[in-house]
């Protein structure tokens, strides 16, 4: 049995079950995660000026 990554499993689930409404939710979660990671780095002063 071949092991699949989490991303491929999630993509397979979305395509199989036609759960296309999950795609925007996943994109927003990804963007929030990127902002959290960037908030603790040297990019933080530039992020604060945006808000």
GROMACS .gro file of N, CA and C in nm:
model
  153
    1UNK      N    1   0.083  -0.118   0.000
    1UNK     CA    2   0.000   0.000   0.000
    1UNK      C    3   0.088   0.124   0.000
    2UNK      N    4   0.065   0.211  -0.097
    2UNK     CA    5   0.147   0.331  -0.110
    2UNK      C    6   0.097   0.440  -0.016
    3UNK      N    7   0.191   0.504   0.055
    3UNK     CA    8   0.155   0.614   0.144
    3UNK      C    9   0.143   0.743   0.064
    4UNK      N   10   0.039   0.818   0.095
    4UNK     CA   11   0.016   0.945   0.028
    4UNK      C   12   0.034   1.058   0.127
    5UNK      N   13   0.074   1.173   0.077
    5UNK     CA   14   0.094   1.287   0.165
    5UNK      C   15  -0.041   1.346   0.204
    6UNK      N   16  -0.037   1.430   0.304
    6UNK     CA   17  -0.159   1.493   0.353
    6UNK      C   18  -0.224   1.580   0.245
    7UNK      N   19  -0.141   1.651   0.170
    7UNK     CA   20  -0.193   1.738   0.065
    7UNK      C   21  -0.264   1.657  -0.044
    8UNK      N   22  -0.203   1.546  -0.084
    8UNK     CA   23  -0.267   1.465  -0.188
    8UNK      C   24  -0.394   1.399  -0.136
    9UNK      N   25  -0.395   1.361  -0.010
    9UNK     CA   26  -0.516   1.304   0.049
    9UNK      C   27  -0.628   1.408   0.052
   10UNK      N   28  -0.593   1.530   0.090
   10UNK     CA   29  -0.693   1.637   0.098
   10UNK      C   30  -0.746   1.672  -0.041
   11UNK      N   31  -0.657   1.680  -0.139
   11UNK     CA   32  -0.699   1.709  -0.276
   11UNK      C   33  -0.788   1.597  -0.329
   12UNK      N   34  -0.753   1.473  -0.299
   12UNK     CA   35  -0.836   1.360  -0.341
   12UNK      C   36  -0.973   1.364  -0.278
   13UNK      N   37  -0.980   1.402  -0.150
   13UNK     CA   38  -1.108   1.413  -0.081
   13UNK      C   39  -1.195   1.521  -0.145
   14UNK      N   40  -1.134   1.638  -0.170
   14UNK     CA   41  -1.210   1.750  -0.228
   14UNK      C   42  -1.263   1.712  -0.366
   15UNK      N   43  -1.181   1.648  -0.447
   15UNK     CA   44  -1.224   1.612  -0.582
   15UNK      C   45  -1.325   1.497  -0.582
   16UNK      N   46  -1.306   1.400  -0.495
   16UNK     CA   47  -1.395   1.285  -0.490
   16UNK      C   48  -1.534   1.322  -0.440
   17UNK      N   49  -1.538   1.401  -0.333
   17UNK     CA   50  -1.666   1.436  -0.271
   17UNK      C   51  -1.723   1.567  -0.323
   18UNK      N   52  -1.655   1.626  -0.422
   18UNK     CA   53  -1.698   1.752  -0.482
   18UNK      C   54  -1.723   1.859  -0.375
   19UNK      N   55  -1.631   1.866  -0.281
   19UNK     CA   56  -1.639   1.963  -0.171
   19UNK      C   57  -1.559   2.087  -0.205
   20UNK      N   58  -1.601   2.154  -0.312
   20UNK     CA   59  -1.525   2.269  -0.361
   20UNK      C   60  -1.534   2.389  -0.267
   21UNK      N   61  -1.628   2.390  -0.175
   21UNK     CA   62  -1.637   2.499  -0.079
   21UNK      C   63  -1.524   2.497   0.023
   22UNK      N   64  -1.454   2.386   0.032
   22UNK     CA   65  -1.340   2.378   0.124
   22UNK      C   66  -1.218   2.452   0.073
   23UNK      N   67  -1.210   2.475  -0.057
   23UNK     CA   68  -1.091   2.537  -0.115
   23UNK      C   69  -1.068   2.679  -0.061
   24UNK      N   70  -1.169   2.769  -0.057
   24UNK     CA   71  -1.143   2.902   0.000
   24UNK      C   72  -1.107   2.897   0.148
   25UNK      N   73  -1.166   2.805   0.221
   25UNK     CA   74  -1.134   2.791   0.364
   25UNK      C   75  -0.988   2.751   0.381
   26UNK      N   76  -0.942   2.658   0.300
   26UNK     CA   77  -0.803   2.614   0.308
   26UNK      C   78  -0.707   2.725   0.267
   27UNK      N   79  -0.745   2.805   0.169
   27UNK     CA   80  -0.659   2.916   0.127
   27UNK      C   81  -0.647   3.019   0.238
   28UNK      N   82  -0.758   3.051   0.304
   28UNK     CA   83  -0.754   3.147   0.415
   28UNK      C   84  -0.669   3.093   0.529
   29UNK      N   85  -0.684   2.966   0.562
   29UNK     CA   86  -0.603   2.906   0.668
   29UNK      C   87  -0.454   2.909   0.633
   30UNK      N   88  -0.422   2.885   0.508
   30UNK     CA   89  -0.284   2.891   0.463
   30UNK      C   90  -0.228   3.033   0.477
   31UNK      N   91  -0.306   3.133   0.436
   31UNK     CA   92  -0.261   3.271   0.448
   31UNK      C   93  -0.243   3.315   0.592
   32UNK      N   94  -0.332   3.272   0.681
   32UNK     CA   95  -0.317   3.303   0.823
   32UNK      C   96  -0.191   3.238   0.879
   33UNK      N   97  -0.165   3.117   0.838
   33UNK     CA   98  -0.043   3.049   0.882
   33UNK      C   99   0.082   3.120   0.836
   34UNK      N  100   0.081   3.167   0.712
   34UNK     CA  101   0.196   3.241   0.660
   34UNK      C  102   0.215   3.370   0.738
   35UNK      N  103   0.107   3.440   0.771
   35UNK     CA  104   0.118   3.564   0.849
   35UNK      C  105   0.171   3.537   0.989
   36UNK      N  106   0.131   3.427   1.049
   36UNK     CA  107   0.180   3.393   1.183
   36UNK      C  108   0.329   3.363   1.179
   37UNK      N  109   0.372   3.289   1.079
   37UNK     CA  110   0.514   3.256   1.067
   37UNK      C  111   0.595   3.381   1.037
   38UNK      N  112   0.543   3.466   0.948
   38UNK     CA  113   0.615   3.589   0.912
   38UNK      C  114   0.614   3.689   1.026
   39UNK      N  115   0.517   3.680   1.116
   39UNK     CA  116   0.510   3.771   1.230
   39UNK      C  117   0.625   3.754   1.326
   40UNK      N  118   0.686   3.639   1.331
   40UNK     CA  119   0.796   3.614   1.421
   40UNK      C  120   0.931   3.625   1.354
   41UNK      N  121   0.935   3.678   1.234
   41UNK     CA  122   1.061   3.686   1.160
   41UNK      C  123   1.099   3.830   1.135
   42UNK      N  124   1.194   3.851   1.049
   42UNK     CA  125   1.242   3.985   1.019
   42UNK      C  126   1.146   4.062   0.929
   43UNK      N  127   1.040   3.996   0.882
   43UNK     CA  128   0.942   4.061   0.797
   43UNK      C  129   0.838   4.136   0.881
   44UNK      N  130   0.834   4.110   1.012
   44UNK     CA  131   0.731   4.164   1.100
   44UNK      C  132   0.715   4.316   1.091
   45UNK      N  133   0.820   4.397   1.090
   45UNK     CA  134   0.798   4.542   1.083
   45UNK      C  135   0.725   4.585   0.956
   46UNK      N  136   0.743   4.513   0.848
   46UNK     CA  137   0.675   4.549   0.724
   46UNK      C  138   0.528   4.507   0.726
   47UNK      N  139   0.497   4.399   0.796
   47UNK     CA  140   0.357   4.355   0.808
   47UNK      C  141   0.279   4.454   0.893
   48UNK      N  142   0.341   4.506   1.001
   48UNK     CA  143   0.270   4.598   1.089
   48UNK      C  144   0.236   4.727   1.018
   49UNK      N  145   0.315   4.768   0.920
   49UNK     CA  146   0.282   4.891   0.848
   49UNK      C  147   0.162   4.873   0.755
   50UNK      N  148   0.132   4.749   0.716
   50UNK     CA  149   0.017   4.724   0.631
   50UNK      C  150  -0.114   4.740   0.706
   51UNK      N  151  -0.114   4.710   0.835
   51UNK     CA  152  -0.236   4.717   0.914
   51UNK      C  153  -0.229   4.839   1.000
   0.00000   0.00000   0.00000
